[in-house]
Coordinates of C-alpha atoms in Angstrom, one line a residue:
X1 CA 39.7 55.8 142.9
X2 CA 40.7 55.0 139.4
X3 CA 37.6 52.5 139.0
X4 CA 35.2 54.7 139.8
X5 CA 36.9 58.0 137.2
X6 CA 36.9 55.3 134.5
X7 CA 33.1 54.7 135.2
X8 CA 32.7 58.3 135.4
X9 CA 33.7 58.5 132.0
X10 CA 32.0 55.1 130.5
X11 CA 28.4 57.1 131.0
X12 CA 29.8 59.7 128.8
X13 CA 31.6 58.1 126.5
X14 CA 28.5 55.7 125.9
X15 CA 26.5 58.6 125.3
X16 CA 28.8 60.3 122.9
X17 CA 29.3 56.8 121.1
X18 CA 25.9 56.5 120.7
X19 CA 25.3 60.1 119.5
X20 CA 27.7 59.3 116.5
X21 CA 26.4 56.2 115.8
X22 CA 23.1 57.9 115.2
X23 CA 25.0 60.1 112.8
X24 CA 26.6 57.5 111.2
X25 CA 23.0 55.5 110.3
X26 CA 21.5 58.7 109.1
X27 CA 24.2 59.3 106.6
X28 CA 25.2 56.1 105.1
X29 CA 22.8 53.2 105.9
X30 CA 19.6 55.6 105.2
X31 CA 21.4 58.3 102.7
X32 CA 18.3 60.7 102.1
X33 CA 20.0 64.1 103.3
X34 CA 20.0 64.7 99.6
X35 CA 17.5 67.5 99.0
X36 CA 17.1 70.7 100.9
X37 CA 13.4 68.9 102.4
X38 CA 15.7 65.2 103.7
X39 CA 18.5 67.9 105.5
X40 CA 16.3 70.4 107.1
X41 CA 12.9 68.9 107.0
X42 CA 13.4 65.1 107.3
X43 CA 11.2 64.5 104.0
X44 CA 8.3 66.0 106.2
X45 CA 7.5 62.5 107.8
X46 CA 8.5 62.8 111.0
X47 CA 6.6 62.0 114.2
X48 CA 5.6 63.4 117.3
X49 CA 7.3 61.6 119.8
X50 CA 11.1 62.7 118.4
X51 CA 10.4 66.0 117.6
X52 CA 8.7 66.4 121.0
X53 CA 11.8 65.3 122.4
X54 CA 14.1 67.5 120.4
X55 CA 11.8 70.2 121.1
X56 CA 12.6 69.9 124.7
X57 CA 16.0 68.8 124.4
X58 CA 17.3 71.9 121.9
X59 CA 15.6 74.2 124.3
X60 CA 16.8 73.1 127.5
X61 CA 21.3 73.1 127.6
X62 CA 23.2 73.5 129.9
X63 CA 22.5 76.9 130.6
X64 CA 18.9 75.5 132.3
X65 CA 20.2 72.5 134.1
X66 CA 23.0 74.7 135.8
X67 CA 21.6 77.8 136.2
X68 CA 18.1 77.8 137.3
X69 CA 19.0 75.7 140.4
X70 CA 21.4 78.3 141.2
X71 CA 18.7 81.0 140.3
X72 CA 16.4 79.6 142.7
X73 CA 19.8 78.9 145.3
X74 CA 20.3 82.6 145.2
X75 CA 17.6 84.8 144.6
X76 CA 14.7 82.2 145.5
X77 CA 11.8 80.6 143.7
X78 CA 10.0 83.1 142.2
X79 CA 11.0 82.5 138.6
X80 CA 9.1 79.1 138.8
X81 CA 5.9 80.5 138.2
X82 CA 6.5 80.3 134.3
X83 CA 5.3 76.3 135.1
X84 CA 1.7 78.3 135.4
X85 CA 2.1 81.1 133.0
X86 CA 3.1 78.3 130.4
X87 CA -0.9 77.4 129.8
X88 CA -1.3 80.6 128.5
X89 CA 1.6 80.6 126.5
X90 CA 0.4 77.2 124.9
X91 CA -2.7 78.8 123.9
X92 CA -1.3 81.9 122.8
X93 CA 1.3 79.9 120.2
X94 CA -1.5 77.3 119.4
X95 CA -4.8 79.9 118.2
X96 CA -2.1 83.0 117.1
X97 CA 1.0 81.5 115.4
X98 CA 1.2 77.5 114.4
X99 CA -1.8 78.2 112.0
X100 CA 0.0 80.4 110.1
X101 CA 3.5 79.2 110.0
X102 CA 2.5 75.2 109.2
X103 CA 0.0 76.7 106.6
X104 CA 2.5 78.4 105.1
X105 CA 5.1 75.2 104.8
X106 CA 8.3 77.5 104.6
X107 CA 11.5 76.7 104.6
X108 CA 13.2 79.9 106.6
X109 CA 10.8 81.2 108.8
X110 CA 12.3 84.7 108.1
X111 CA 10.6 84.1 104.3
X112 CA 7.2 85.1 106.1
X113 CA 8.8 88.7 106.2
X114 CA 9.4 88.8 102.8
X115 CA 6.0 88.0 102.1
X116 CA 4.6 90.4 105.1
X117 CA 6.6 93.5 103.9
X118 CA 10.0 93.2 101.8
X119 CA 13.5 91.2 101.1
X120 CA 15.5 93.5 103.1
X121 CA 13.9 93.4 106.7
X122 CA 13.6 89.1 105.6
X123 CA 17.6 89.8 105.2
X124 CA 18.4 91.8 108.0
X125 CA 16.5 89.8 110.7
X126 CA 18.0 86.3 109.4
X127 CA 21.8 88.1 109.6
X128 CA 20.5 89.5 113.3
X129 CA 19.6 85.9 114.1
X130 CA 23.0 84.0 112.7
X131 CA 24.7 86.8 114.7
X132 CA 22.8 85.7 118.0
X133 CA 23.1 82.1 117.3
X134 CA 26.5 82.8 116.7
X135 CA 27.2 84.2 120.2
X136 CA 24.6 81.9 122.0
X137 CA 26.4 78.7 120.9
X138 CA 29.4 79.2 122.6
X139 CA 27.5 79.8 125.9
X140 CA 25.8 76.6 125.8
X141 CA 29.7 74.8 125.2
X142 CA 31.0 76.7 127.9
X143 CA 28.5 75.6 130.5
X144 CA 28.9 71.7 131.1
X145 CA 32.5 71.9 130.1
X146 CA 32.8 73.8 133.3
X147 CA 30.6 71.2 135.0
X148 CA 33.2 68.6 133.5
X149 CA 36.0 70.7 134.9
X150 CA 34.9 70.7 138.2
X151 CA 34.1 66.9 138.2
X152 CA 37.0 65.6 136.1
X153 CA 40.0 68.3 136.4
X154 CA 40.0 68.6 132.8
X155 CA 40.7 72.1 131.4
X156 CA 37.5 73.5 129.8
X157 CA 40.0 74.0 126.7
X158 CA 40.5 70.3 125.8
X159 CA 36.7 69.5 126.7
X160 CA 35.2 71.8 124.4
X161 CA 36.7 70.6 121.0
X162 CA 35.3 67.3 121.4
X163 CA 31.8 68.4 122.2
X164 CA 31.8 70.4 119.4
X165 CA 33.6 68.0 117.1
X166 CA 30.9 65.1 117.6
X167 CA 28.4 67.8 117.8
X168 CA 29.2 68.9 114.1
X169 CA 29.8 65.6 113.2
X170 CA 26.6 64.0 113.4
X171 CA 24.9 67.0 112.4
X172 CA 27.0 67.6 109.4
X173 CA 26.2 64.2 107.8
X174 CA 23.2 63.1 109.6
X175 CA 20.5 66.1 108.9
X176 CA 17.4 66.9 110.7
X177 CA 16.8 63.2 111.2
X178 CA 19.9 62.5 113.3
X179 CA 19.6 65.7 115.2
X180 CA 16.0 65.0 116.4
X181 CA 16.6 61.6 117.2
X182 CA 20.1 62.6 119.2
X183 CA 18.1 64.6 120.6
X184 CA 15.8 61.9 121.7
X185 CA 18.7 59.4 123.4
X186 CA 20.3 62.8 124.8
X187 CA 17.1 63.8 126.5
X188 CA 17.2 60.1 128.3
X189 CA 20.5 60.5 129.7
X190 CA 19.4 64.4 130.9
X191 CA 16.3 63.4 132.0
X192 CA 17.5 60.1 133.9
X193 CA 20.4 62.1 135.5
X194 CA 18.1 65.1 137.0
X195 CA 15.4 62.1 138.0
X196 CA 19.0 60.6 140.2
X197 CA 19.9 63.8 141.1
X198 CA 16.3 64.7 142.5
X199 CA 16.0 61.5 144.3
X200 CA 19.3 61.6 146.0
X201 CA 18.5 64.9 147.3
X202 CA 15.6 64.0 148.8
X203 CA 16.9 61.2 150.5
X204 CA 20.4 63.9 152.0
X205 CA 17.7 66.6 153.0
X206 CA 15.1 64.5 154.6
X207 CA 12.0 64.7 152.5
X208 CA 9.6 66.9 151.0
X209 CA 8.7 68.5 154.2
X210 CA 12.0 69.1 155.3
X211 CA 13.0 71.1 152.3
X212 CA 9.6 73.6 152.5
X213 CA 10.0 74.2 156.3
X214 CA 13.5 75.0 154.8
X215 CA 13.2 77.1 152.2
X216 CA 10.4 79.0 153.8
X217 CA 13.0 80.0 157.2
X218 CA 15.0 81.0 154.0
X219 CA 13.0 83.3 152.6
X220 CA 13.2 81.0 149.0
X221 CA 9.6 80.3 148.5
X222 CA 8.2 83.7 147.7
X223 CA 6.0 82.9 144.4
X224 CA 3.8 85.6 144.3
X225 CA 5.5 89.2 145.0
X226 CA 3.0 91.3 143.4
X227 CA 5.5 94.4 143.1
X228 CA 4.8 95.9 139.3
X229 CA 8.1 97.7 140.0
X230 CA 9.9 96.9 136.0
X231 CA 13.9 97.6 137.9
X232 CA 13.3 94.4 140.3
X233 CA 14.7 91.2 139.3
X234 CA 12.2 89.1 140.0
X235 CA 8.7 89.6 140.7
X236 CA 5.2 88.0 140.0
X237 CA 5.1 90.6 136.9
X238 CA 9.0 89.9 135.6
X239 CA 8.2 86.7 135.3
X240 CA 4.8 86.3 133.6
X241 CA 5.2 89.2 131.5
X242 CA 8.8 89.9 130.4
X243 CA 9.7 85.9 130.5
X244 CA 6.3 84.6 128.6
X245 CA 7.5 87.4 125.8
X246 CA 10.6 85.5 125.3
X247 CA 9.1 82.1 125.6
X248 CA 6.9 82.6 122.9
X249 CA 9.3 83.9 120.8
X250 CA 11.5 80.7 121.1
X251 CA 8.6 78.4 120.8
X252 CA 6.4 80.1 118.6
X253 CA 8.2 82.1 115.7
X254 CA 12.0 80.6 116.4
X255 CA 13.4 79.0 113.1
X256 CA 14.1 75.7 115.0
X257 CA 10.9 75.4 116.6
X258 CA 9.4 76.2 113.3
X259 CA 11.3 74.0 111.3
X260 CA 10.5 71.1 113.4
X261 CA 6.6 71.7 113.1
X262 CA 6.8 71.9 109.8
X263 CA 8.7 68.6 109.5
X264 CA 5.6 66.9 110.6
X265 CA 3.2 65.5 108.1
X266 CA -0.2 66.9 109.5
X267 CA -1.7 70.0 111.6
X268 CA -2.9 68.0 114.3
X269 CA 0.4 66.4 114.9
X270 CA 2.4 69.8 115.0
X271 CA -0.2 70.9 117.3
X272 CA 0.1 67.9 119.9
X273 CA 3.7 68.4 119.3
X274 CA 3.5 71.7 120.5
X275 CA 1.0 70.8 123.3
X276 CA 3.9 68.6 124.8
X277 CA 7.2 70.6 124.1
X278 CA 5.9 73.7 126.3
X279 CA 4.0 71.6 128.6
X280 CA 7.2 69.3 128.7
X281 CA 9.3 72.7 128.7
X282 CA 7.6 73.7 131.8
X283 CA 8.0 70.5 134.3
X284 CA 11.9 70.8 133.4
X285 CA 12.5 74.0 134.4
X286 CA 9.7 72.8 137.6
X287 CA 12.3 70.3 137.8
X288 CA 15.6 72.0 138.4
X289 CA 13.9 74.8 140.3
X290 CA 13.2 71.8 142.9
X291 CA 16.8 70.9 142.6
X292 CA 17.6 74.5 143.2
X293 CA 15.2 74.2 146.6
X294 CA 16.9 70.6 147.6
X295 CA 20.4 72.6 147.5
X296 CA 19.1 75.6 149.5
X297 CA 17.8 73.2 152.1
X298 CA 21.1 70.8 152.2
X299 CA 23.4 74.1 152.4
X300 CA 21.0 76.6 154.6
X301 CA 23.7 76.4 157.2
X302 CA 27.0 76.2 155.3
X303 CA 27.3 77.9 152.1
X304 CA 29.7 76.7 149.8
X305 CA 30.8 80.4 148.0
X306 CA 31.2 81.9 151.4
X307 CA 33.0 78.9 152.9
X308 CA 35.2 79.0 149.8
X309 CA 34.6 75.6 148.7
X310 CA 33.8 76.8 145.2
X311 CA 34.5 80.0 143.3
X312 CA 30.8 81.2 142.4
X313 CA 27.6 80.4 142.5
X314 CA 27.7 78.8 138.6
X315 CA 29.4 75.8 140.6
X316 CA 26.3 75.2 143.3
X317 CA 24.9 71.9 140.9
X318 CA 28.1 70.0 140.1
X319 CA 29.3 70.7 143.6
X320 CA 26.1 69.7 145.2
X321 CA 26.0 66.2 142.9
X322 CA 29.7 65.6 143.6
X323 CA 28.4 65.6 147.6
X324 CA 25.7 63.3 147.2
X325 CA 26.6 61.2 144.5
X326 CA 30.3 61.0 144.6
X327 CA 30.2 57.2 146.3
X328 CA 28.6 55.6 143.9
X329 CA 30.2 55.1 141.1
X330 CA 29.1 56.2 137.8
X331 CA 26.3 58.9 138.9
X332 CA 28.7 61.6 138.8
X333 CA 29.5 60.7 135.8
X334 CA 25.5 60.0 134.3
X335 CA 25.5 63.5 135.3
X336 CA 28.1 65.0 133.3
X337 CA 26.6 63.0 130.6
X338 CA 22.8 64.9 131.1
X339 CA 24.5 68.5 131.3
X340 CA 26.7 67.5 127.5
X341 CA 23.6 65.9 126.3
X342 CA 21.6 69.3 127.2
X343 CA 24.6 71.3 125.4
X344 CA 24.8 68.7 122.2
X345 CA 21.2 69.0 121.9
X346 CA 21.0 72.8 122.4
X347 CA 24.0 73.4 119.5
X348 CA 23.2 70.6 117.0
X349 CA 19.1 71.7 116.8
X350 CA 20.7 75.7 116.1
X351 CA 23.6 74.7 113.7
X352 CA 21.2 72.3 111.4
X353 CA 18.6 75.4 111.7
X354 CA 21.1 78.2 111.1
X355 CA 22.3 76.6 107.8
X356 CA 19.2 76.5 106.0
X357 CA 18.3 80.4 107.4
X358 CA 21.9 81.1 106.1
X359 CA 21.7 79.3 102.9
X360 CA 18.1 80.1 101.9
X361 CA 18.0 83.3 102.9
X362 CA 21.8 84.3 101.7
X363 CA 23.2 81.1 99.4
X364 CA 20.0 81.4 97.3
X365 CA 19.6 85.0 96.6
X366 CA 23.1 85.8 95.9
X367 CA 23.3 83.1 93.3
X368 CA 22.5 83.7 90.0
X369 CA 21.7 80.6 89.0
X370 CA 19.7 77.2 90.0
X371 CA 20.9 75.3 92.5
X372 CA 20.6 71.6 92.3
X373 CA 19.1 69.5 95.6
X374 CA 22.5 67.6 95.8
X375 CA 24.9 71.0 95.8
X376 CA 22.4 72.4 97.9
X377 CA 22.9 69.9 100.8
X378 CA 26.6 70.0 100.6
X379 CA 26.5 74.0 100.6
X380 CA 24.7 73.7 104.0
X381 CA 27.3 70.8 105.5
X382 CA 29.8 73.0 105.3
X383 CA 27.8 75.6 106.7
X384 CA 27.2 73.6 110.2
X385 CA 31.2 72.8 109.8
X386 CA 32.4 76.4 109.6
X387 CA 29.9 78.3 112.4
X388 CA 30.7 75.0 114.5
X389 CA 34.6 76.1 114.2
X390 CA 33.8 79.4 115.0
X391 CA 31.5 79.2 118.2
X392 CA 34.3 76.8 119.4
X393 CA 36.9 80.0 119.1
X394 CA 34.3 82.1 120.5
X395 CA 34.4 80.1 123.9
X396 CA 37.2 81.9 125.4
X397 CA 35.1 84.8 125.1
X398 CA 32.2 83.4 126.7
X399 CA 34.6 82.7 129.9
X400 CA 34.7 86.9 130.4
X401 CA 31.0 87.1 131.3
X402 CA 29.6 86.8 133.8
X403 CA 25.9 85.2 135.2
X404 CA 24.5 82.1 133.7
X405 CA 20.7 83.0 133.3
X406 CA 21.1 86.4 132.2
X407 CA 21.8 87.5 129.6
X408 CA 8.8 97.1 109.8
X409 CA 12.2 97.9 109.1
X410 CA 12.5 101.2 111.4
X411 CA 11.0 99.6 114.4
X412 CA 13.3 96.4 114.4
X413 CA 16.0 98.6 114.3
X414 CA 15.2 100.7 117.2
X415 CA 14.3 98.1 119.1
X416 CA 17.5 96.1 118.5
X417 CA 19.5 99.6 118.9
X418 CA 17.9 100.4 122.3
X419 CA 18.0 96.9 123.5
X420 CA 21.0 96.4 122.6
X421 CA 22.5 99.7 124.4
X422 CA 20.9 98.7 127.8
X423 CA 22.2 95.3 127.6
X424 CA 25.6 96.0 127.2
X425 CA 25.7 99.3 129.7
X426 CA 24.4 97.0 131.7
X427 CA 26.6 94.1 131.6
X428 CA 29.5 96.3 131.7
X429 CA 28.1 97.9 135.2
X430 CA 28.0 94.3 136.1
X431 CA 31.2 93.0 135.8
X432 CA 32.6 95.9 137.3
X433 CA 30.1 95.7 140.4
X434 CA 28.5 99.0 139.5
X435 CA 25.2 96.9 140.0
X436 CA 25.0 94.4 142.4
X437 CA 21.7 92.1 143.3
X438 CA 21.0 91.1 146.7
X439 CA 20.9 87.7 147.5
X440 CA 18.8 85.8 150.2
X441 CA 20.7 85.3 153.1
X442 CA 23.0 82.2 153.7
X443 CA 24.6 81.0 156.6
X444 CA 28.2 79.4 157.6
X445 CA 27.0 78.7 161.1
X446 CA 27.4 75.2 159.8
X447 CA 31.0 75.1 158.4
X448 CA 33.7 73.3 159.8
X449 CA 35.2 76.2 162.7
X450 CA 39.0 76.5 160.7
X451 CA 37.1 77.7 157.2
X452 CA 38.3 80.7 155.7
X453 CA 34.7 83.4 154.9
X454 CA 34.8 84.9 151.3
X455 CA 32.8 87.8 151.4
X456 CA 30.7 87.6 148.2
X457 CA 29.1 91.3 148.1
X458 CA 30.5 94.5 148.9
X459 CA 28.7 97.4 148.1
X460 CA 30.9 100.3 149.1
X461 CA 30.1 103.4 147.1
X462 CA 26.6 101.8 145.8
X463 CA 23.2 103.2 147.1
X464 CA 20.2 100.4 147.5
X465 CA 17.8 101.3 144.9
X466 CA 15.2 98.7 145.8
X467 CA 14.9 95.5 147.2
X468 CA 16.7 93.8 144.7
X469 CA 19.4 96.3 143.5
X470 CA 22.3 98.1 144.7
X471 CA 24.1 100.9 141.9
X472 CA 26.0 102.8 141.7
X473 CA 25.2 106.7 141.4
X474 CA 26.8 107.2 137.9
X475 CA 24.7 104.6 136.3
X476 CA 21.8 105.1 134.9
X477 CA 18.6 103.7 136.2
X478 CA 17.4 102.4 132.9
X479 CA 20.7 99.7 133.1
X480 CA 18.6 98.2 136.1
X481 CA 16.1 97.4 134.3
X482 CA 15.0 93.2 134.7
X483 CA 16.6 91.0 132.4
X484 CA 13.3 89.3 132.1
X485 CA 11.7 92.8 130.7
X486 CA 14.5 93.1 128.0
X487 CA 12.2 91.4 125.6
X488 CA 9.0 93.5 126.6
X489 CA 11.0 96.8 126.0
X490 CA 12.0 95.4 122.7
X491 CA 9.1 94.5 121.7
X492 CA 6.8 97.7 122.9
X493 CA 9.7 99.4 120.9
X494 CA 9.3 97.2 117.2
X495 CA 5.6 98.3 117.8
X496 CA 5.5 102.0 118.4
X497 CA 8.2 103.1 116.0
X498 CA 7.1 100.5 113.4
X499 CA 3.3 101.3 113.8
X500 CA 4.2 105.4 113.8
X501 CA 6.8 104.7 110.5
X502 CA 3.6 103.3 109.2
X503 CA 0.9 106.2 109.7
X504 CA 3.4 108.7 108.8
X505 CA 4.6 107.0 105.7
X506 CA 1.2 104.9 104.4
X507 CA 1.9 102.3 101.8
X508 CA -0.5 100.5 99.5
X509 CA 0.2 96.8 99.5
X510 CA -1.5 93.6 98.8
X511 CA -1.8 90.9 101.3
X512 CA -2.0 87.0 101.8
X513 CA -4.7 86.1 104.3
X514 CA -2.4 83.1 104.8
X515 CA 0.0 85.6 106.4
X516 CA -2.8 86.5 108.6
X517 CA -3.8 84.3 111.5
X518 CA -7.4 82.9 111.8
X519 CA -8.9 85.3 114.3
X520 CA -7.9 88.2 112.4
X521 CA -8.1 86.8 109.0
X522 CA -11.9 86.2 110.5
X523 CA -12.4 89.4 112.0
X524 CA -11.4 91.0 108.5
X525 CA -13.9 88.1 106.6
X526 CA -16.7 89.3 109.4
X527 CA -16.7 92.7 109.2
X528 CA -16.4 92.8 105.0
X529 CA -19.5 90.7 105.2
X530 CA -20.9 92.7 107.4
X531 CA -20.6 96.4 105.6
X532 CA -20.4 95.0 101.7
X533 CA -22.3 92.0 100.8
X534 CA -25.3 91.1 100.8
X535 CA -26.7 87.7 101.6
X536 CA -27.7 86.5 98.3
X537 CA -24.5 87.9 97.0
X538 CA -22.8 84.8 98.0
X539 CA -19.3 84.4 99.5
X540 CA -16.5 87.1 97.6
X541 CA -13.9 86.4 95.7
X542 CA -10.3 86.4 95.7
X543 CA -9.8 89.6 93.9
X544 CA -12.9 91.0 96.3
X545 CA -10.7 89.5 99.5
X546 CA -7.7 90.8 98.7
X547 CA -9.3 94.5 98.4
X548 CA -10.6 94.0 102.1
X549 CA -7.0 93.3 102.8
X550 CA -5.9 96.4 101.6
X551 CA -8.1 98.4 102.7
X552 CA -8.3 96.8 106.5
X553 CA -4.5 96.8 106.6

């Protein structure tokens, strides 16, 4: 018993030695985190393959790996069509948004809305993003030092420190260069882990056939539930609407995402780049949806919450690769090792992006004089260090909520005001059972006959609303709203108040076509053509441009 904990804990501690040896090159054997390009920006000469990697590997944590298995455990496989929707998504970011952002080379991607409209809303949405960063962090600690705690015994309290300390290490002194290529050797151990994991539950369940015949007794494989009804959970029109908003928001305009295209040296790399981060994107969360239908399948007749052999449904991965994996020694802990990787990924990617948003949207403008290239690294070091300390405070916070998966000037405010109102009305209903989802069924018909049942759901007092939801009278309906829709009504909010702010209050202001991107800066070219030149007149100038700017904006 004690050989196999101590090789349980080899595959992690390899993959954390590793991690700070990676650190440990990048800032003393190559010592070029110097200038504000080396820390954030890796001297702009990075390549595709590790920032493809880090792509992936700072967008998937432990939130993914844990959570959509259980997603698709629980309320079935619907959310897996964003594998198709991602197409679209890739040529939404590729035509709409990477032409302007690597055009325009910037260091905080929050700079474009300085150029677009003003220095307050550039300020205000880089402080709204910190915030969120801030309070996403801790989430993505919390996650696989609770799969560690179910597999090791070790409180989540001790686990969490050192995460975060070799986390902030290697970040700290290592810059973009060590975090992309951590990122990289992380991505193995996650990736080799899920590939075990996959396997091994093919071989428990019986094959590929087994687990469909499964899961479609179990009502699990319903991908295309046509429903436009906005309060369900999950539905055909959740998914590929309300989830491909928020996707393209974290892969298109998201400072990391941008950072990292920008750290590439041409146009046609960031745009392969880009081609294989969502594509990549995708097939994980395929992936763990498959684990998710591998669980169902090995469990269909013996739940695990209900039998009381775990407290929620947060512990349905670890649990299930304790079962199949526990007699060999090692794979437990090669999984361990993907969920941390996942999490180290996911926090050193945001804290190396946060500092330069905080330092050259903040630092910068509040001093009053130059800052040299060598202060200006160190000023951002100690940024990682001190939001590193306090997303590791913040933890015990994160152990209150509950659900792993969930969670112009005038019209960002709105947006963030209303969105933000809904949100937490609704996460307070929540965790006091004022709204409760229905799950697919389960079964104990399985379980050993001396078990003791946990009932999971009791929804005394609660009306059934629709298929998905049961509230409470004294809450109000717009609380039920999909958490995958969060980001459309956010968004359809920025736009109407924004656009109205606009009309009421018309501004004259000059315009970058660079801020523009192509279609629209062609559709502007086209139609000035069109209505004001003439052909000999040849093509117009800048000063001729910019008026067409002004007055088709």
């Amino acid at each position: 018993m004690e050989l196999n904990l101590l090789a349980e804990f080899a595959a992690f501690a390899c993959m954390m030695t590793l991690s700070v040896l990676i650190g440990l090159y990048y800032g003393f054997v190559e010592r070029k985190q110097n200038t504000v390009d080396d820390y954030l920006l890796g001297g702009k000469h990075m390549s595709v393959f590790p920032i493809t990697m880090s792509l992936i590997a700072s967008h998937v944590s432990g939130v993914t790996l844990l959570g959509v298995p259980s997603e698709v455990y629980v309320y079935g496989a619907q959310y897996l069509i964003i594998g198709v929707i991602n197409i679209f998504i890739i040529i939404i970011v590729i035509y709409i948004y990477l032409p302007v952002f690597y055009d325009l080379q910037l260091t905080s991607v929050y700079e474009y809305l300085e150029l677009r409209f003003n220095s307050t809303i550039r300020r205000i949405c880089s402080l709204i993003y910190a915030i969120s960063l801030i309070l996403y962090i801790p989430i993505v600690i919390y996650v696989p030092a609770l799969a560690f705690n179910q597999i090791s015994s070790l409180g989540v309290h001790f686990i969490t420190p050192i995460i975060c300390i070799v986390c902030i290490f290697y970040t700290t002194i290592g810059g973009l260069k060590a975090v992309v290529w951590t990122d990289a050797l992380q991505s193995f151990f996650t990736t080799v882990s899920m590939a075990i994991v996959i396997v091994l539950g093919f071989i428990q369940v019986g094959g590929l056939s087994k687990m469909i015949k499964a899961n479609i007794e179990g009502n699990r494989l319903e991908l295309f539930k046509m429903d436009p009804d906005p309060f369900l959970r999950n539905s055909f029109w959740t998914i590929s609407v309300g989830l491909s908003i928020s996707w393209i928001t974290s892969q298109a305009i998201h400072p990391g995402s941008v950072q990292r295209f920008v750290a590439l040296p041409s146009y046609n790399k960031a745009r392969k780049t880009l081609i294989y981060f969502i594509l990549g994107l995708g097939v994980v969360k395929i992936l763990t949806g498959l684990i998710g239908i591998q669980i169902y399948t090995k469990y269909k007749d013996c739940d695990p919450v209900t039998a009381g052999y775990i407290k929620d449904n947060k512990n349905l991965l670890p649990y299930f690769v304790m079962d199949v994996a526990s007699k060999i020694p090692g794979l437990t802990g090669l999984f361990i090792s993907g969920i941390v990787s996942a999490a180290l990924s996911t926090m050193s990617a945001q804290l190396n992006t946060v500092s330069g948003t905080i330092y050259e949207d903040f630092i910068v403008k509040m001093m009053g004089f130059e800052i040299t290239q060598s202060t200006a690294s160190i000023i951002m070091k100690v940024i990682v260090v001190i939001v590193g300390i306090i997303c590791v405070a913040l933890v015990s916070v994160v152990e209150k909520l509950g659900g792993i998966l969930q969670g112009a000037l005038c019209g960002m405010v709105a947006s963030l005001a209303v969105t933000s109102w809904i949100v937490y009305g609704a996460q307070i209903a929540i965790t006091n059972k004022n709204i409760q989802f229905t799950t697919r069924a389960v079964s104990v018909s399985g379980c050993p006959a001396n078990i003791t049942i946990h009932n999971s759901t009791d929804y005394t007092g609660l009306y059934r609303m629709n298929d998905d939801v049961y509230v409470s009278p004294d809450v109000p309906k717009i609380y039920t709203l999909c958490y995958n829709h969060y980001s459309t009504l956010g968004m359809l909010i920025g736009l109407a108040v924004g656009l109205a702010v606009s009309l009421i209050f018309p501004t004259e202001q000059d315009y970058d076509p660079k801020l523009l991107t192509p279609c629209i800066r062609n559709f502007v070219f086209t139609k000035y053509t069109a209505h004001t030149k003439k052909p000999e007149d040849g093509e117009p100038t800048a000063e001729e441009y910019a008026l067409v700017q002004d007055t088709q904006l």
